[in-house]
């Protein structure tokens, strides 16, 4: 911690002190600090010296350096892997709204979150070369996760998992998995990487995105799927009413269609969303199924009363079977249906519930971590 404070002081040209830990992960530690006499507070994010920490430092520093969204970047010490940024406060997050009792606030928050993600994506297109230069400037020798063949790797692991649970791959599945990889670079735009609701703070004029550890360019459909699925890479997952999810998706789509006019065509958009649904279904199955075959557990280890892994995985299969039936990636959808009936329907878990904000529950569910509304 002392090394991080020294680095931050050097970046700001003022004594940074009185650190309070407001977030931590296997990749970084987040400190709220005083930033010199009369200067208020700043957030100091110190990244761990391991591959994931170094990768995350590069993405965060490069992503915030564009100034398109998120906290204002105040400075970077690349040698120390420290990023100093604006303190955007501790207001309610979108996750707080979703597990609260105000459905209007939750719906408004979802649309504001989708608008900010779409705005970031649209503004980023002419800045791709600059982002790449920043990544090179802050490079720590570990490539951004999105530049790795993760979709291809997931496909290989998906087939291995099917074999392990004795489910035969239907005709055409291998070819469809190849098509998933081939389409991953269509309509690229900048994403923060972790677009989950606990990384979106509600503000009077919209939403502030606060975690850019996974920032990089990827297909806009992978982000749009967070509206429809929802939140395919997150742990605070419950269902969203279809009409509410559709409104958020339309909001995001309107922003990205302004720079990619083809996305205004219904056939193009729906084909892309089927692709993204297949990608995230393969991802969830490859990761979670080996971990839930023997037993269940909370999606997040520190939130035992939240949704369980089996609940969420079964929900992903239900959604994929319905979304992919008779169209693109029908073999992926068929596989999801087989897994659902042969494995998922045997799990003694209730259906994934609606978020409390949409279920008429004025209670605060214990889904979001105690620091969910703090800056990550």
XYZ file of C-alpha atoms in Angstrom:
376
model
C 0.000 0.000 0.000
C 2.824 2.402 0.790
C 4.347 1.878 -2.647
C 0.998 2.667 -4.256
C 0.639 5.877 -2.231
C 4.150 6.970 -3.169
C 3.409 6.318 -6.825
C 0.104 8.202 -6.641
C 1.775 11.133 -4.878
C 4.332 11.300 -7.657
C 1.644 11.238 -10.311
C -0.418 14.017 -8.697
C 2.464 16.103 -7.391
C 0.799 16.160 -3.975
C 0.822 14.008 -0.881
C -1.727 11.210 -1.197
C -2.665 9.847 2.231
C -5.408 8.482 4.474
C -6.131 5.420 2.328
C -9.348 3.477 2.803
C -9.774 0.173 0.990
C -13.037 0.337 -0.965
C -12.560 -2.700 -3.172
C -10.215 -5.544 -3.894
C -9.936 -8.564 -6.125
C -7.356 -11.049 -7.258
C -6.214 -8.393 -9.754
C -6.159 -5.097 -7.864
C -6.711 -3.122 -4.678
C -8.793 0.081 -4.782
C -8.092 2.889 -2.299
C -9.989 6.095 -1.620
C -7.388 8.651 -0.530
C -7.036 12.311 0.310
C -5.305 14.028 -2.557
C -3.613 17.007 -0.934
C -4.826 20.042 0.976
C -8.139 21.262 -0.384
C -8.048 18.856 -3.323
C -10.629 16.410 -2.031
C -10.260 12.691 -2.624
C -9.040 10.478 -5.433
C -9.175 6.789 -6.217
C -5.863 4.949 -6.344
C -5.980 1.571 -8.033
C -2.927 -0.620 -7.504
C -2.637 -3.715 -9.674
C -1.025 -6.936 -8.553
C 2.198 -8.086 -10.153
C 0.926 -11.238 -11.802
C -0.368 -11.934 -15.317
C -3.990 -10.997 -14.594
C -2.983 -7.900 -12.668
C -0.649 -6.715 -15.409
C -3.247 -7.401 -18.111
C -5.883 -5.484 -16.154
C -3.570 -2.515 -15.556
C -2.978 -2.116 -19.289
C -6.688 -2.231 -20.097
C -7.723 0.165 -17.330
C -5.038 2.736 -18.095
C -5.644 2.593 -21.852
C -9.433 2.576 -21.563
C -9.655 5.549 -19.202
C -7.011 7.485 -21.138
C -9.473 8.049 -23.996
C -11.735 10.033 -21.680
C -14.904 8.686 -23.292
C -16.547 7.237 -20.176
C -15.766 6.314 -16.620
C -13.870 8.336 -14.022
C -11.523 11.049 -15.237
C -7.984 9.702 -15.452
C -5.696 11.771 -13.215
C -2.476 9.950 -13.872
C -0.654 6.665 -14.386
C 2.566 5.232 -12.960
C 3.295 2.412 -15.377
C 6.346 1.148 -13.504
C 4.320 0.725 -10.319
C 1.124 -0.438 -12.096
C -0.882 2.314 -10.403
C -3.802 4.229 -11.923
C -5.093 7.393 -10.226
C -8.581 8.549 -11.132
C -11.458 10.764 -10.153
C -13.471 9.713 -7.129
C -17.013 9.443 -8.450
C -18.452 8.764 -5.002
C -20.473 6.017 -3.392
C -23.980 6.412 -4.730
C -26.390 3.657 -5.624
C -25.283 1.224 -8.297
C -27.538 -0.333 -10.895
C -27.211 -3.547 -8.900
C -28.601 -1.754 -5.833
C -31.566 -0.564 -7.875
C -32.253 -4.050 -9.245
C -32.380 -5.632 -5.791
C -34.344 -2.755 -4.282
C -38.068 -2.147 -4.314
C -38.440 0.578 -6.930
C -39.186 -0.873 -10.352
C -39.156 2.564 -11.990
C -35.695 3.324 -10.670
C -34.447 -0.091 -11.822
C -35.933 0.297 -15.300
C -34.581 3.824 -15.660
C -31.180 2.639 -14.421
C -31.078 -0.175 -16.973
C -31.827 2.204 -19.835
C -29.251 4.721 -18.605
C -26.661 1.943 -18.286
C -27.409 0.697 -21.807
C -27.246 4.250 -23.175
C -23.835 4.873 -21.595
C -22.433 1.594 -22.898
C -23.783 2.393 -26.354
C -22.464 5.942 -26.229
C -19.009 4.660 -25.278
C -19.105 2.154 -28.130
C -20.136 4.781 -30.677
C -17.590 7.378 -29.571
C -14.786 4.827 -29.610
C -14.822 3.974 -33.315
C -12.574 6.826 -34.496
C -10.298 6.289 -31.481
C -9.274 2.681 -32.138
C -5.732 3.548 -33.238
C -5.264 5.789 -30.211
C -6.459 3.014 -27.910
C -3.980 0.609 -29.492
C -1.167 3.134 -28.961
C -2.136 3.526 -25.321
C -2.153 -0.233 -24.867
C 1.364 -0.347 -26.296
C 2.430 2.506 -23.999
C 1.126 0.722 -20.903
C 1.988 -2.786 -22.069
C 3.082 -5.193 -19.344
C 3.714 -8.154 -21.601
C 0.285 -9.799 -21.188
C -2.250 -9.509 -24.007
C -5.797 -8.268 -23.428
C -8.082 -11.226 -22.770
C -10.251 -10.327 -25.762
C -7.287 -10.643 -28.100
C -6.907 -14.271 -27.090
C -8.884 -16.985 -28.910
C -11.359 -17.318 -26.037
C -14.369 -18.146 -28.207
C -12.426 -20.859 -30.012
C -11.082 -22.195 -26.718
C -14.575 -22.244 -25.224
C -15.776 -24.280 -28.199
C -13.101 -26.899 -27.611
C -13.915 -27.031 -23.892
C -17.638 -27.223 -24.670
C -17.138 -30.373 -26.723
C -14.948 -31.864 -23.985
C -17.601 -31.134 -21.353
C -20.301 -32.779 -23.460
C -18.140 -35.855 -23.740
C -17.535 -35.864 -19.972
C -21.280 -35.843 -19.211
C -22.018 -38.387 -21.971
C -24.038 -36.068 -24.195
C -23.490 -36.687 -27.887
C -22.802 -33.620 -29.997
C -25.601 -33.168 -32.555
C -24.881 -32.954 -36.257
C -23.466 -29.589 -37.220
C -22.320 -28.540 -33.763
C -18.607 -28.535 -34.559
C -19.198 -26.412 -37.647
C -21.334 -23.941 -35.682
C -18.639 -23.581 -33.041
C -16.247 -22.687 -35.845
C -18.686 -20.081 -37.122
C -18.817 -18.516 -33.657
C -15.098 -17.858 -33.849
C -15.196 -16.590 -37.419
C -17.732 -13.856 -36.616
C -16.205 -12.462 -33.425
C -14.680 -9.335 -35.009
C -17.833 -8.008 -36.702
C -18.921 -4.527 -35.599
C -16.184 -3.974 -32.999
C -16.377 -1.183 -30.421
C -14.884 -0.352 -27.047
C -16.360 -2.011 -23.993
C -15.304 -1.604 -20.351
C -15.087 -5.391 -20.305
C -17.029 -6.024 -17.097
C -20.375 -4.418 -17.901
C -22.104 -5.830 -14.844
C -24.598 -3.742 -12.851
C -22.385 -3.326 -9.790
C -19.931 -1.432 -12.025
C -22.493 1.221 -12.982
C -23.187 4.040 -10.513
C -26.457 5.900 -10.898
C -25.942 9.637 -11.302
C -28.302 12.615 -11.842
C -27.367 12.782 -15.524
C -27.183 9.045 -16.252
C -24.700 6.362 -15.243
C -20.990 6.400 -14.438
C -19.102 3.260 -15.462
C -16.334 2.482 -12.987
C -14.437 -0.682 -13.966
C -12.262 -0.734 -17.087
C -9.997 -3.658 -16.148
C -11.243 -5.586 -19.169
C -11.482 -2.655 -21.574
C -10.989 -3.467 -25.223
C -12.681 -3.679 -28.610
C -15.144 -6.513 -29.182
C -18.341 -7.096 -31.128
C -21.180 -4.849 -30.002
C -23.436 -7.909 -29.925
C -21.520 -9.371 -26.989
C -22.369 -6.243 -25.004
C -25.947 -6.057 -26.284
C -26.488 -9.579 -24.982
C -26.076 -8.212 -21.442
C -29.478 -6.601 -21.950
C -31.240 -9.667 -23.322
C -29.705 -12.539 -21.328
C -28.999 -10.658 -18.931
C -25.441 -10.144 -17.621
C -23.816 -13.299 -19.014
C -20.461 -12.873 -17.261
C -21.754 -11.561 -13.928
C -22.519 -13.163 -10.583
C -25.458 -10.974 -9.469
C -27.884 -12.528 -11.953
C -31.666 -12.707 -11.767
C -34.294 -12.428 -14.484
C -35.484 -9.160 -16.000
C -39.002 -8.882 -17.492
C -38.807 -9.217 -21.264
C -40.306 -5.786 -21.928
C -37.828 -4.081 -19.609
C -34.883 -5.939 -21.142
C -36.087 -5.086 -24.650
C -36.245 -1.380 -23.774
C -32.640 -1.467 -22.558
C -31.567 -3.330 -25.694
C -33.292 -0.782 -27.952
C -31.498 1.992 -26.099
C -28.096 0.412 -26.653
C -28.892 -0.442 -30.257
C -29.909 3.135 -31.076
C -26.491 4.382 -29.998
C -24.424 1.841 -31.944
C -26.653 1.957 -35.031
C -25.751 5.633 -35.360
C -22.201 4.605 -36.275
C -22.976 1.173 -37.753
C -26.125 1.852 -39.861
C -26.423 -1.831 -40.801
C -27.420 -2.517 -37.215
C -30.686 -0.719 -37.887
C -31.698 -3.632 -40.100
C -33.706 -6.144 -38.107
C -32.245 -9.186 -39.854
C -28.680 -8.057 -39.187
C -29.388 -7.266 -35.557
C -31.222 -10.486 -34.787
C -28.562 -12.596 -36.489
C -25.939 -10.899 -34.347
C -27.943 -11.453 -31.192
C -28.349 -15.153 -31.977
C -24.593 -15.326 -32.449
C -23.981 -13.607 -29.095
C -26.507 -15.872 -27.356
C -24.669 -18.908 -28.691
C -21.281 -17.488 -27.655
C -22.357 -16.800 -24.082
C -24.214 -20.117 -23.773
C -21.101 -22.043 -24.815
C -19.054 -19.896 -22.438
C -21.346 -20.538 -19.459
C -21.599 -24.260 -20.142
C -17.883 -24.795 -20.645
C -17.082 -22.951 -17.424
C -19.902 -23.898 -15.066
C -21.051 -27.398 -15.983
C -17.867 -29.159 -14.753
C -18.231 -27.204 -11.509
C -21.867 -28.138 -10.825
C -22.039 -31.780 -11.875
C -21.207 -32.982 -8.363
C -23.122 -30.317 -6.464
C -24.460 -26.790 -6.361
C -23.375 -23.631 -4.624
C -23.853 -19.872 -4.724
C -22.778 -18.124 -7.888
C -20.721 -15.829 -5.675
C -18.946 -17.521 -2.740
C -19.511 -14.557 -0.410
C -23.229 -14.348 -1.185
C -24.764 -17.653 -0.025
C -28.363 -16.399 -0.323
C -28.008 -15.268 -3.937
C -28.741 -17.333 -7.045
C -27.005 -20.661 -7.359
C -24.796 -21.871 -10.164
C -27.324 -24.485 -11.237
C -30.149 -21.963 -11.285
C -28.240 -19.639 -13.579
C -26.871 -22.340 -15.871
C -30.303 -23.918 -16.294
C -31.704 -20.479 -17.125
C -28.987 -19.994 -19.784
C -29.964 -23.301 -21.377
C -33.663 -22.410 -21.329
C -32.992 -19.081 -23.027
C -30.647 -20.580 -25.612
C -33.004 -23.380 -26.604
C -35.799 -20.892 -27.224
C -33.663 -18.252 -28.939
C -31.753 -20.582 -31.266
C -34.513 -22.980 -32.320
C -34.792 -23.332 -36.063
C -32.332 -20.570 -36.917
C -28.650 -19.819 -36.817
C -26.743 -22.013 -34.394
C -29.613 -24.438 -34.063
C -27.185 -27.195 -33.025
C -26.046 -25.066 -30.077
C -29.703 -24.528 -29.172
C -30.438 -28.229 -29.549
C -27.510 -29.069 -27.300
C -28.773 -26.618 -24.680
C -32.162 -28.356 -24.815
C -30.614 -31.796 -24.351
C -28.557 -30.557 -21.401
C -31.660 -28.944 -19.930
C -33.763 -32.113 -20.048
C -31.072 -34.645 -19.300
C -29.315 -32.708 -16.538
C -30.885 -29.352 -15.665
C -34.434 -30.539 -15.061
C -33.117 -33.019 -12.523
C -31.631 -30.316 -10.343
C -33.748 -29.644 -7.259
C -33.499 -25.879 -7.501
C -36.253 -23.316 -8.085
C -36.391 -21.293 -11.292
C -34.177 -18.247 -11.428
C -36.261 -15.451 -9.866
C -36.905 -11.958 -11.116
C -34.835 -9.194 -9.627
C -36.716 -7.989 -6.525
C -37.325 -4.590 -8.130
C -39.561 -6.313 -10.693
C -41.046 -8.943 -8.395
C -42.988 -6.611 -6.124
C -40.525 -7.328 -3.325
C -39.668 -4.181 -1.374
C -36.865 -5.989 0.410
C -33.199 -5.704 -0.340
C -32.004 -9.119 -1.502
C -28.594 -10.292 -0.374
C -27.261 -10.619 -3.892
C -24.937 -7.660 -4.112
C -21.696 -7.617 -2.116
C -21.384 -5.116 0.692
C -19.092 -2.986 -1.444
C -21.221 -3.203 -4.591
C -21.857 0.542 -4.617
C -18.247 1.411 -3.938
C -15.839 2.216 -6.729
C -14.062 -0.856 -8.094
